[in-house]
Amino acid sequence: MRVFNRTKSLGTLVATVAAMGLIPLTAGAADAAPPAKPAEAGSCPAAGTVTQWWHSGHDGVDIANNRGTPIYSTGAGTVIASGPASGYGQWIRIKHDDGTVTEYGHMYERLVSVNQRVTSGQLIARMGSEGDSSGNHLHFEAHSSTSSTRGMDPVPYLSARGVSLPCTPGGGGTPGTNFSTWGTSVRVRADARLNAAVVRTLTGPTPVHVECQKHGDLVNAEGYSNDAWAYIPALGGYISNIYIDDPAAWLPGVREC
């Protein structure tokens, strides 16, 4: 059960009782399950500009940069594919120690071979524009297992490993600014305003890297009132600090935007 240790209002008691299953929660209220244990630290796949994010018609993220830009493994694992691939021109797939698989496409040069063991942050390829591509970029995908046919959203996958996009190889996350959200149907907005466009909705607890925070519209939700908002670059927007799983209303160790 989630423990509510912030002194905010009578709504706190109501939310706590609801989490115990004594009364129903309203739609979009917090999930009582604790956040998942964070995954092992990962590495930035490549420096560059994100030109396309994951969506229903695109199974990964595209990171554009100059031809020859280094591409790195996001985690330790074993290479299970390295060679020509339809659409990609060339690709590399790595099965990681937790069973997940990452996929890298469109490179002009591959530097690892099948069955080779790689470490997190190891140089594995150089960026190109082979296959179905309109310019030099890395197409990066994350899969739950070797049997999955569709890539999951790489943003929370990388965020759980301390990497926010866009990223700098060797940088990873910044100590003291990695948190987890809580609740369901948490809206990520383009600005710290309740009328700002919703750019993403989180369906459950999600590890996040908070770059900075600022004061914005006052939010009254889940028995709390708070005007502080956290900026999460990997999600492209802000969420109310109410939904950051930390007892402080103003997050410790996070600079003001």
GROMACS .gro file of C-alpha atoms in nm:
model
  257
    1MET     CA    1   0.000   0.000   0.000
    2ARG     CA    2   0.123   0.348  -0.080
    3VAL     CA    3   0.189   0.543   0.238
    4PHE     CA    4   0.075   0.904   0.230
    5ASN     CA    5   0.318   1.094   0.450
    6ARG     CA    6   0.255   1.446   0.324
    7THR     CA    7   0.037   1.661   0.547
    8LYS     CA    8  -0.195   1.827   0.299
    9SER     CA    9  -0.568   1.794   0.371
   10LEU     CA   10  -0.852   1.569   0.480
   11GLY     CA   11  -0.841   1.426   0.127
   12THR     CA   12  -0.525   1.240   0.228
   13LEU     CA   13  -0.726   1.024   0.470
   14VAL     CA   14  -0.987   0.956   0.205
   15ALA     CA   15  -0.724   0.852  -0.049
   16THR     CA   16  -0.553   0.627   0.206
   17VAL     CA   17  -0.877   0.451   0.294
   18ALA     CA   18  -0.952   0.410  -0.076
   19ALA     CA   19  -0.610   0.257  -0.135
   20MET     CA   20  -0.694  -0.003   0.133
   21GLY     CA   21  -0.994  -0.105  -0.074
   22LEU     CA   22  -1.260   0.025   0.167
   23ILE     CA   23  -1.405   0.273  -0.080
   24PRO     CA   24  -1.370   0.290  -0.459
   25LEU     CA   25  -1.127   0.534  -0.617
   26THR     CA   26  -1.251   0.768  -0.885
   27ALA     CA   27  -1.130   0.729  -1.244
   28GLY     CA   28  -0.768   0.832  -1.283
   29ALA     CA   29  -0.683   0.800  -0.912
   30ALA     CA   30  -0.360   0.654  -0.780
   31ASP     CA   31  -0.267   0.291  -0.818
   32ALA     CA   32  -0.199   0.139  -0.474
   33ALA     CA   33   0.083  -0.082  -0.606
   34PRO     CA   34   0.435   0.041  -0.521
   35PRO     CA   35   0.662   0.158  -0.803
   36ALA     CA   36   0.860  -0.112  -0.980
   37LYS     CA   37   1.221  -0.160  -0.877
   38PRO     CA   38   1.442   0.052  -1.105
   39ALA     CA   39   1.637  -0.134  -1.371
   40GLU     CA   40   2.016  -0.134  -1.384
   41ALA     CA   41   2.180   0.183  -1.515
   42GLY     CA   42   2.194   0.210  -1.893
   43SER     CA   43   2.380   0.414  -2.153
   44CYS     CA   44   2.286   0.672  -2.414
   45PRO     CA   45   2.249   0.506  -2.758
   46ALA     CA   46   2.363   0.809  -2.961
   47ALA     CA   47   2.396   1.186  -2.953
   48GLY     CA   48   2.164   1.382  -3.178
   49THR     CA   49   1.819   1.529  -3.229
   50VAL     CA   50   1.508   1.319  -3.180
   51THR     CA   51   1.320   1.365  -3.508
   52GLN     CA   52   1.045   1.112  -3.444
   53TRP     CA   53   0.914   0.963  -3.122
   54TRP     CA   54   0.741   0.630  -3.062
   55HIS     CA   55   0.375   0.620  -3.168
   56SER     CA   56   0.119   0.373  -3.305
   57GLY     CA   57   0.279   0.374  -3.649
   58HIS     CA   58   0.641   0.395  -3.538
   59ASP     CA   59   0.794   0.129  -3.312
   60GLY     CA   60   1.091   0.329  -3.185
   61VAL     CA   61   1.261   0.666  -3.177
   62ASP     CA   62   1.475   0.828  -3.448
   63ILE     CA   63   1.789   1.011  -3.342
   64ALA     CA   64   1.943   1.217  -3.626
   65ASN     CA   65   2.304   1.329  -3.652
   66ASN     CA   66   2.595   1.331  -3.897
   67ARG     CA   67   2.706   1.024  -4.088
   68GLY     CA   68   2.952   0.829  -3.877
   69THR     CA   69   2.813   0.941  -3.540
   70PRO     CA   70   2.895   0.666  -3.286
   71ILE     CA   71   2.616   0.430  -3.176
   72TYR     CA   72   2.643   0.259  -2.838
   73SER     CA   73   2.478  -0.038  -2.669
   74THR     CA   74   2.231   0.082  -2.406
   75GLY     CA   75   2.314  -0.210  -2.178
   76ALA     CA   76   2.521  -0.522  -2.130
   77GLY     CA   77   2.415  -0.825  -2.331
   78THR     CA   78   2.476  -1.055  -2.626
   79VAL     CA   79   2.445  -0.963  -2.994
   80ILE     CA   80   2.175  -1.182  -3.152
   81ALA     CA   81   2.163  -1.014  -3.496
   82SER     CA   82   2.413  -0.810  -3.696
   83GLY     CA   83   2.383  -0.775  -4.069
   84PRO     CA   84   2.152  -0.680  -4.357
   85ALA     CA   85   1.784  -0.632  -4.273
   86SER     CA   86   1.480  -0.535  -4.479
   87GLY     CA   87   1.392  -0.168  -4.434
   88TYR     CA   88   1.693  -0.105  -4.212
   89GLY     CA   89   1.965  -0.165  -4.466
   90GLN     CA   90   2.170  -0.294  -4.173
   91TRP     CA   91   2.072  -0.364  -3.816
   92ILE     CA   92   2.198  -0.488  -3.479
   93ARG     CA   93   1.992  -0.656  -3.207
   94ILE     CA   94   2.118  -0.709  -2.853
   95LYS     CA   95   1.958  -0.937  -2.593
   96HIS     CA   96   2.022  -0.791  -2.249
   97ASP     CA   97   2.070  -0.970  -1.921
   98ASP     CA   98   1.714  -0.886  -1.808
   99GLY     CA   99   1.567  -1.054  -2.118
  100THR     CA  100   1.481  -0.734  -2.303
  101VAL     CA  101   1.608  -0.666  -2.654
  102THR     CA  102   1.728  -0.342  -2.812
  103GLU     CA  103   1.742  -0.284  -3.185
  104TYR     CA  104   1.953  -0.041  -3.387
  105GLY     CA  105   1.901   0.035  -3.756
  106HIS     CA  106   2.019   0.227  -4.066
  107MET     CA  107   2.389   0.235  -3.972
  108TYR     CA  108   2.653   0.237  -4.245
  109GLU     CA  109   2.907   0.043  -4.036
  110ARG     CA  110   2.860  -0.238  -3.783
  111LEU     CA  111   3.135  -0.307  -3.530
  112VAL     CA  112   3.000  -0.616  -3.350
  113SER     CA  113   2.904  -0.966  -3.462
  114VAL     CA  114   2.648  -1.229  -3.362
  115ASN     CA  115   2.716  -1.403  -3.028
  116GLN     CA  116   2.957  -1.128  -2.924
  117ARG     CA  117   2.926  -1.011  -2.565
  118VAL     CA  118   2.895  -0.632  -2.526
  119THR     CA  119   2.904  -0.399  -2.229
  120SER     CA  120   2.680  -0.102  -2.153
  121GLY     CA  121   2.807   0.199  -2.348
  122GLN     CA  122   3.019  -0.006  -2.588
  123LEU     CA  123   3.062   0.133  -2.939
  124ILE     CA  124   2.871  -0.102  -3.171
  125ALA     CA  125   2.813   0.090  -3.496
  126ARG     CA  126   2.827   0.422  -3.680
  127MET     CA  127   2.525   0.618  -3.794
  128GLY     CA  128   2.417   0.611  -4.159
  129SER     CA  129   2.113   0.632  -4.385
  130GLU     CA  130   2.079   0.284  -4.534
  131GLY     CA  131   1.749   0.116  -4.610
  132ASP     CA  132   1.420   0.308  -4.591
  133SER     CA  133   1.570   0.632  -4.465
  134SER     CA  134   1.560   0.996  -4.570
  135GLY     CA  135   1.873   1.102  -4.379
  136ASN     CA  136   2.144   0.994  -4.139
  137HIS     CA  137   1.990   0.871  -3.817
  138LEU     CA  138   1.962   0.587  -3.568
  139HIS     CA  139   1.631   0.407  -3.543
  140PHE     CA  140   1.627   0.265  -3.189
  141GLU     CA  141   1.374   0.014  -3.058
  142ALA     CA  142   1.321  -0.166  -2.727
  143HIS     CA  143   1.144  -0.502  -2.701
  144SER     CA  144   1.022  -0.691  -2.396
  145SER     CA  145   1.168  -1.019  -2.523
  146THR     CA  146   1.304  -1.195  -2.831
  147SER     CA  147   0.951  -1.309  -2.919
  148SER     CA  148   0.788  -0.963  -2.922
  149THR     CA  149   0.683  -0.838  -3.264
  150ARG     CA  150   0.630  -0.472  -3.175
  151GLY     CA  151   0.866  -0.238  -2.999
  152MET     CA  152   0.756  -0.076  -2.675
  153ASP     CA  153   0.799   0.294  -2.607
  154PRO     CA  154   1.177   0.340  -2.561
  155VAL     CA  155   1.134   0.656  -2.352
  156PRO     CA  156   1.020   0.488  -2.026
  157TYR     CA  157   1.250   0.193  -2.105
  158LEU     CA  158   1.555   0.421  -2.115
  159SER     CA  159   1.426   0.643  -1.835
  160ALA     CA  160   1.407   0.338  -1.605
  161ARG     CA  161   1.780   0.297  -1.671
  162GLY     CA  162   1.867   0.660  -1.598
  163VAL     CA  163   1.879   0.783  -1.959
  164SER     CA  164   1.668   1.070  -2.093
  165LEU     CA  165   1.634   1.161  -2.460
  166PRO     CA  166   1.799   1.351  -2.617
  167CYS     CA  167   2.112   1.233  -2.437
  168THR     CA  168   2.489   1.259  -2.434
  169PRO     CA  169   2.688   0.933  -2.448
  170GLY     CA  170   2.859   0.874  -2.118
  171GLY     CA  171   2.619   1.107  -1.941
  172GLY     CA  172   2.320   0.895  -1.841
  173GLY     CA  173   2.102   1.033  -1.565
  174THR     CA  174   2.198   1.292  -1.306
  175PRO     CA  175   2.218   1.172  -0.941
  176GLY     CA  176   1.945   1.309  -0.720
  177THR     CA  177   1.697   1.382  -1.000
  178ASN     CA  178   1.568   1.034  -1.082
  179PHE     CA  179   1.223   0.961  -0.942
  180SER     CA  180   0.917   0.753  -1.014
  181THR     CA  181   0.565   0.871  -1.080
  182TRP     CA  182   0.265   0.713  -0.916
  183GLY     CA  183  -0.100   0.688  -1.009
  184THR     CA  184  -0.274   0.618  -1.336
  185SER     CA  185  -0.391   0.844  -1.620
  186VAL     CA  186  -0.130   1.102  -1.522
  187ARG     CA  187  -0.124   1.375  -1.786
  188VAL     CA  188   0.202   1.521  -1.915
  189ARG     CA  189   0.140   1.878  -2.031
  190ALA     CA  190   0.336   2.108  -2.263
  191ASP     CA  191   0.365   2.367  -1.983
  192ALA     CA  192   0.292   2.398  -1.611
  193ARG     CA  193  -0.064   2.506  -1.680
  194LEU     CA  194  -0.386   2.309  -1.653
  195ASN     CA  195  -0.500   2.435  -1.994
  196ALA     CA  196  -0.172   2.341  -2.167
  197ALA     CA  197  -0.185   2.069  -2.430
  198VAL     CA  198  -0.156   1.710  -2.309
  199VAL     CA  199   0.148   1.558  -2.483
  200ARG     CA  200   0.137   1.217  -2.318
  201THR     CA  201  -0.059   1.017  -2.059
  202LEU     CA  202   0.113   0.779  -1.817
  203THR     CA  203  -0.089   0.462  -1.754
  204GLY     CA  204   0.095   0.363  -1.436
  205PRO     CA  205   0.405   0.416  -1.222
  206THR     CA  206   0.693   0.526  -1.447
  207PRO     CA  207   1.061   0.593  -1.364
  208VAL     CA  208   1.146   0.947  -1.477
  209HIS     CA  209   1.442   1.184  -1.491
  210VAL     CA  210   1.335   1.530  -1.371
  211GLU     CA  211   1.551   1.803  -1.524
  212CYS     CA  212   1.402   2.096  -1.334
  213GLN     CA  213   1.085   2.220  -1.164
  214LYS     CA  214   0.888   2.541  -1.152
  215HIS     CA  215   0.578   2.697  -1.005
  216GLY     CA  216   0.268   2.703  -1.223
  217ASP     CA  217  -0.106   2.649  -1.189
  218LEU     CA  218  -0.229   2.519  -0.855
  219VAL     CA  219  -0.337   2.156  -0.883
  220ASN     CA  220  -0.585   1.998  -0.642
  221ALA     CA  221  -0.579   1.620  -0.678
  222GLU     CA  222  -0.557   1.300  -0.475
  223GLY     CA  223  -0.609   1.498  -0.153
  224TYR     CA  224  -0.314   1.730  -0.224
  225SER     CA  225  -0.272   2.090  -0.336
  226ASN     CA  226   0.052   2.192  -0.507
  227ASP     CA  227   0.161   2.451  -0.764
  228ALA     CA  228   0.499   2.289  -0.836
  229TRP     CA  229   0.553   2.109  -1.167
  230ALA     CA  230   0.835   1.879  -1.276
  231TYR     CA  231   0.984   1.904  -1.625
  232ILE     CA  232   1.065   1.563  -1.775
  233PRO     CA  233   1.254   1.605  -2.103
  234ALA     CA  234   1.211   1.242  -2.206
  235LEU     CA  235   0.834   1.288  -2.197
  236GLY     CA  236   0.841   1.631  -2.356
  237GLY     CA  237   0.654   1.816  -2.085
  238TYR     CA  238   0.552   1.876  -1.723
  239ILE     CA  239   0.358   1.683  -1.463
  240SER     CA  240   0.234   1.808  -1.128
  241ASN     CA  241   0.473   1.728  -0.843
  242ILE     CA  242   0.175   1.565  -0.679
  243TYR     CA  243   0.238   1.267  -0.906
  244ILE     CA  244   0.611   1.243  -0.830
  245ASP     CA  245   0.663   0.973  -0.567
  246ASP     CA  246   0.843   1.187  -0.310
  247PRO     CA  247   0.706   1.326   0.017
  248ALA     CA  248   0.832   1.679  -0.054
  249ALA     CA  249   0.609   1.922  -0.241
  250TRP     CA  250   0.922   2.088  -0.388
  251LEU     CA  251   1.154   1.809  -0.505
  252PRO     CA  252   1.492   1.788  -0.330
  253GLY     CA  253   1.805   1.811  -0.546
  254VAL     CA  254   1.618   1.946  -0.848
  255ARG     CA  255   1.694   2.296  -0.976
  256GLU     CA  256   1.426   2.552  -1.060
  257CYS     CA  257   1.351   2.590  -1.432
   0.00000   0.00000   0.00000
